PDB file of C-alpha atoms in Angstrom:
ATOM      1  CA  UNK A   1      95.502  -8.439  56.114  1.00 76.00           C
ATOM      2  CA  UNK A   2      96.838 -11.642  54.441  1.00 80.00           C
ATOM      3  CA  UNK A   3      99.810 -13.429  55.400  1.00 89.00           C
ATOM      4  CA  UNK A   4     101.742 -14.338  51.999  1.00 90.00           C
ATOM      5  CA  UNK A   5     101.343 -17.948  52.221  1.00 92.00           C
ATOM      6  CA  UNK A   6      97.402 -17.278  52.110  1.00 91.00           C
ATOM      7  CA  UNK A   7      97.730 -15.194  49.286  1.00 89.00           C
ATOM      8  CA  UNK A   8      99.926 -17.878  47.536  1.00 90.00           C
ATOM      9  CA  UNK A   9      97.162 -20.335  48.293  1.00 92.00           C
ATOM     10  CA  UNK A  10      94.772 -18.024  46.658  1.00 90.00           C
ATOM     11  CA  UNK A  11      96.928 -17.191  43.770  1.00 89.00           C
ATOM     12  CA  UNK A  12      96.973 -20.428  42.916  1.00 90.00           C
ATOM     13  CA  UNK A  13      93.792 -21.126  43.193  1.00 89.00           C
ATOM     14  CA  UNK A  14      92.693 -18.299  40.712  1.00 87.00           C
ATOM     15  CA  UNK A  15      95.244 -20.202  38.170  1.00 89.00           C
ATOM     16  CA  UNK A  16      92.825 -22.978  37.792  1.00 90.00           C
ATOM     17  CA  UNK A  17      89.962 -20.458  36.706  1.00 91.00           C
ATOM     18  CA  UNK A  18      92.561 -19.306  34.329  1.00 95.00           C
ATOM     19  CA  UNK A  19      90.583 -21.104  30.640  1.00 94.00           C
ATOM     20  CA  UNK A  20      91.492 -18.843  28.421  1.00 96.00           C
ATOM     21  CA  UNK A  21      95.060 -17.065  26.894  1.00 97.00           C
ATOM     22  CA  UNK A  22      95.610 -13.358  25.732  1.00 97.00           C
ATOM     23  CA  UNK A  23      98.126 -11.454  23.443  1.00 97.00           C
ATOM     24  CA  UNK A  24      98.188  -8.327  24.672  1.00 97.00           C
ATOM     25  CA  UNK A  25      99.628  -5.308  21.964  1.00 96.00           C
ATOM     26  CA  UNK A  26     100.275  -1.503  22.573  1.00 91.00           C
ATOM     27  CA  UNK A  27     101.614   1.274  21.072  1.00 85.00           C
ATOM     28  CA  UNK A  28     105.630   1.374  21.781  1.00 80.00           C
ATOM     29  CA  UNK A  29     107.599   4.650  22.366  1.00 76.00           C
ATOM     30  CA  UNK A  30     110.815   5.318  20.825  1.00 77.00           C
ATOM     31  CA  UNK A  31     113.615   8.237  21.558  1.00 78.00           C
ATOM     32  CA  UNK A  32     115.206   9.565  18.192  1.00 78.00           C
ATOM     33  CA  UNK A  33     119.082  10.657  18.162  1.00 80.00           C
ATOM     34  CA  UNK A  34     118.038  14.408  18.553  1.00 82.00           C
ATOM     35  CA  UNK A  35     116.597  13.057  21.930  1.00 80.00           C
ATOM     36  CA  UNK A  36     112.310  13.185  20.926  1.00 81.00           C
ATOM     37  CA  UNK A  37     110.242  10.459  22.063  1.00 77.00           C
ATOM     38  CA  UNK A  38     107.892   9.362  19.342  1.00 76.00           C
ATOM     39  CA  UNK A  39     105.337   6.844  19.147  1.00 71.00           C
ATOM     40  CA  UNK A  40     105.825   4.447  16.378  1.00 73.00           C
ATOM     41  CA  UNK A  41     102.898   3.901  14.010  1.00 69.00           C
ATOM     42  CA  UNK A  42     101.036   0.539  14.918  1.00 76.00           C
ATOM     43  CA  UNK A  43     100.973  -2.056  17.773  1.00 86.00           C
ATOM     44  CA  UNK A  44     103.563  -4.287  18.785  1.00 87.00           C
ATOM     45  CA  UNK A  45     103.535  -7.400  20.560  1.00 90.00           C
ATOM     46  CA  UNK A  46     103.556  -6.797  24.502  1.00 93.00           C
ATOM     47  CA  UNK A  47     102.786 -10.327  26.228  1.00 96.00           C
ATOM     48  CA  UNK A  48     101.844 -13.632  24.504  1.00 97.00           C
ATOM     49  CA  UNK A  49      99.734 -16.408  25.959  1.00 97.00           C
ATOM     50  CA  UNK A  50      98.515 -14.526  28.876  1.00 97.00           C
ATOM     51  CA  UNK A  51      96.917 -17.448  30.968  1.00 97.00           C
ATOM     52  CA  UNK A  52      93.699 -15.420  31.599  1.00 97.00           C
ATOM     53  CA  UNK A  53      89.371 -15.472  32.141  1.00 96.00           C
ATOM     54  CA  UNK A  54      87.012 -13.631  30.614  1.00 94.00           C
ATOM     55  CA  UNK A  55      83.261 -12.996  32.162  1.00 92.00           C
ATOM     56  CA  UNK A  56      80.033 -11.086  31.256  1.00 86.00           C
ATOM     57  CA  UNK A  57      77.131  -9.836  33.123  1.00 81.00           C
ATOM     58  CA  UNK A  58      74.299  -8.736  31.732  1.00 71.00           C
ATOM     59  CA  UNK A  59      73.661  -4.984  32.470  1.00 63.00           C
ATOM     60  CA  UNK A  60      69.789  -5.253  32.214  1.00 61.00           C
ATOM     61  CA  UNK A  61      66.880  -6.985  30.973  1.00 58.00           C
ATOM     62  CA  UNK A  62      66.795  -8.161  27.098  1.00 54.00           C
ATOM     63  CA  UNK A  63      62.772  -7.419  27.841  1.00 56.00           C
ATOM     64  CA  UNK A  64      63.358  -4.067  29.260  1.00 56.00           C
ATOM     65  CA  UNK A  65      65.461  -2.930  26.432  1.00 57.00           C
ATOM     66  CA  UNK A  66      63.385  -4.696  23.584  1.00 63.00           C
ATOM     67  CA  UNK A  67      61.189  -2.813  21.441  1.00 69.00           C
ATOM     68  CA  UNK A  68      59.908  -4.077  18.094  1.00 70.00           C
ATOM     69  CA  UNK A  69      62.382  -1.908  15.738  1.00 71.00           C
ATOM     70  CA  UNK A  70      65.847  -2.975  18.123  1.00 69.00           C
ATOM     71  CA  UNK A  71      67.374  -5.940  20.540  1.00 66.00           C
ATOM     72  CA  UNK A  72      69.203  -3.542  22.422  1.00 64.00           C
ATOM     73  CA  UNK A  73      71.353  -5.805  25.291  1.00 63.00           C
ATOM     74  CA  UNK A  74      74.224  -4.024  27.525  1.00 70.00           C
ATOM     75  CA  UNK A  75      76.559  -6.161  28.960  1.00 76.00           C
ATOM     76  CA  UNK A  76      79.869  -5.929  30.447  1.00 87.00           C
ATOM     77  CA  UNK A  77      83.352  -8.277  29.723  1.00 92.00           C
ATOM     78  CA  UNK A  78      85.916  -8.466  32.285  1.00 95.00           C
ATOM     79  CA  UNK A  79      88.966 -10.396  32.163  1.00 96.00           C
ATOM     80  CA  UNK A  80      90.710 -11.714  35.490  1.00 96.00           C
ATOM     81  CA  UNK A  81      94.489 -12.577  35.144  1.00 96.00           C
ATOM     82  CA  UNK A  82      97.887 -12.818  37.614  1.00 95.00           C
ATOM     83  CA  UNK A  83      99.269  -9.598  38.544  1.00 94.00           C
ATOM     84  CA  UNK A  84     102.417 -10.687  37.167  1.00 94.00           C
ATOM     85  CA  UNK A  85     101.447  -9.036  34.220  1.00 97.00           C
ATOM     86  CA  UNK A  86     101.622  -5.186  33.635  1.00 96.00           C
ATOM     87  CA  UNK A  87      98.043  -4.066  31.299  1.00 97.00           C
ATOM     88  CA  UNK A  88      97.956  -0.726  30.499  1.00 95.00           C
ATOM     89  CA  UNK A  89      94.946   1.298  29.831  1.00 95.00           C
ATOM     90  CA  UNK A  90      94.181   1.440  25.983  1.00 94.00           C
ATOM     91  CA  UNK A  91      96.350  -2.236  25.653  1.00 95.00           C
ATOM     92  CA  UNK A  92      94.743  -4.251  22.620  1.00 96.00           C
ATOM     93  CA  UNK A  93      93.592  -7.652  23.803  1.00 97.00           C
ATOM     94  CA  UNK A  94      92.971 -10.572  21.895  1.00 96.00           C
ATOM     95  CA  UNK A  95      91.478 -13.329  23.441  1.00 96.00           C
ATOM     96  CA  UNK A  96      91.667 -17.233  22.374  1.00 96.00           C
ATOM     97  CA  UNK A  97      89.693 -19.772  23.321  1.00 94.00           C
ATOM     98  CA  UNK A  98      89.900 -23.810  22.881  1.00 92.00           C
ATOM     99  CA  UNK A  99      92.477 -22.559  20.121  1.00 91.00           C
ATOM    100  CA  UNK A 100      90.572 -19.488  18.442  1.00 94.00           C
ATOM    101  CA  UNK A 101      90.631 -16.025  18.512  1.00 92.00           C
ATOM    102  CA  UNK A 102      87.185 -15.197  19.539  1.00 89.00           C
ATOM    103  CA  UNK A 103      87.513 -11.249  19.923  1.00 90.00           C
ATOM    104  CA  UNK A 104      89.458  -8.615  20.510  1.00 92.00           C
ATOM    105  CA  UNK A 105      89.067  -5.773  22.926  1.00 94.00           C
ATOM    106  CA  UNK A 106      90.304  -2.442  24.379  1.00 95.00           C
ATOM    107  CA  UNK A 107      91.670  -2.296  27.911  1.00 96.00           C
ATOM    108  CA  UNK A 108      89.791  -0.637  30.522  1.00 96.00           C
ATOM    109  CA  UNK A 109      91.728   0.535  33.579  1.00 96.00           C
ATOM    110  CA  UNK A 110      93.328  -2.267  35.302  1.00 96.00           C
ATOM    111  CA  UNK A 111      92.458  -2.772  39.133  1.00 96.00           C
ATOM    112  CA  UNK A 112      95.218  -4.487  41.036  1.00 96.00           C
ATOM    113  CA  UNK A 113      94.499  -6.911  43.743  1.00 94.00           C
ATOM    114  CA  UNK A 114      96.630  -8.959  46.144  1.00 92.00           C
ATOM    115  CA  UNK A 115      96.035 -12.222  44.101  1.00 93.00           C
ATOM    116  CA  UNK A 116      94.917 -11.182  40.858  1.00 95.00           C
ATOM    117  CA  UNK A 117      93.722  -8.019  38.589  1.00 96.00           C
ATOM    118  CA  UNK A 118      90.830  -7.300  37.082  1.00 96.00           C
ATOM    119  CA  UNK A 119      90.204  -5.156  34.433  1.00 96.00           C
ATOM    120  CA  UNK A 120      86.819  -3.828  32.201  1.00 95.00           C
ATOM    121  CA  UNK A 121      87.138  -4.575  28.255  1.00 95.00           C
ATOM    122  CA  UNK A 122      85.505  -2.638  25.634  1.00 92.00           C
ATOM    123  CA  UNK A 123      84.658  -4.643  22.465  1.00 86.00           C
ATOM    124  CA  UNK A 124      86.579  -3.114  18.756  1.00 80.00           C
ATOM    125  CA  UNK A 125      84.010  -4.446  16.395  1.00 73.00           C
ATOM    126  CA  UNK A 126      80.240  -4.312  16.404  1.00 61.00           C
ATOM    127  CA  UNK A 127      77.548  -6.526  15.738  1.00 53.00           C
TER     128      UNK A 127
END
């Protein structure tokens, strides 16, 4: 196992990887008088200017996949970030790079590490 200054060390390190910034969103809960717990219609601002990385791998070969009626590519995004941060399953994601939104995504289950989290996104739009 780690001591804590190692992981430190490491945690640090992972902070220069860290290009890109997220707003993060979800669906809030709210208790009415009578005591119900209701979710309130549309996303709210969760976390702002997540220091964070995204990173895709290619799932297989374009010339695998390729026939002459579709371009079909698979690929997957995953975004790296501080555990200091709580993502939820089902969290909207919108990532910004060098100052623009470039897309948004669903969260995938987070996996927690001793330095960092990782978690799979799942693209919103198409095409």
């Amino acid at each position: 196992m780690l001591n804590s200054s190692t992981i430190d060390y490491i945690k640090k390190q992972y902070k220069k990887l860290y290009t890109d910034t997220a707003n993060v969103y979800r669906y809030s809960k709210t208790t009415t008088s009578a005591g119900a717990t209701r979710v309130n219609v549309g996303l709210t601002p969760s976390i702002q200017n997540m220091p964070c990385r995204i990173s895709q791998k290619e799932l297989n070969s374009p010339i695998q996949s390729q026939t002459p009626t579709e371009n079909n590519i698979s690929y997957e995004i995953k975004l790296f970030c501080s555990i200091d941060y709580e993502l939820k399953t089902g969290d909207r994601i919108e990532i910004t790079r060098n100052g623009k939104v470039i897309k948004t995504y669903e969260a995938g289950e987070p996996f927690l590490y001793p330095t960092h989290q990782e978690l799979l996104l799942h693209r919103l739009d198409r095409g």
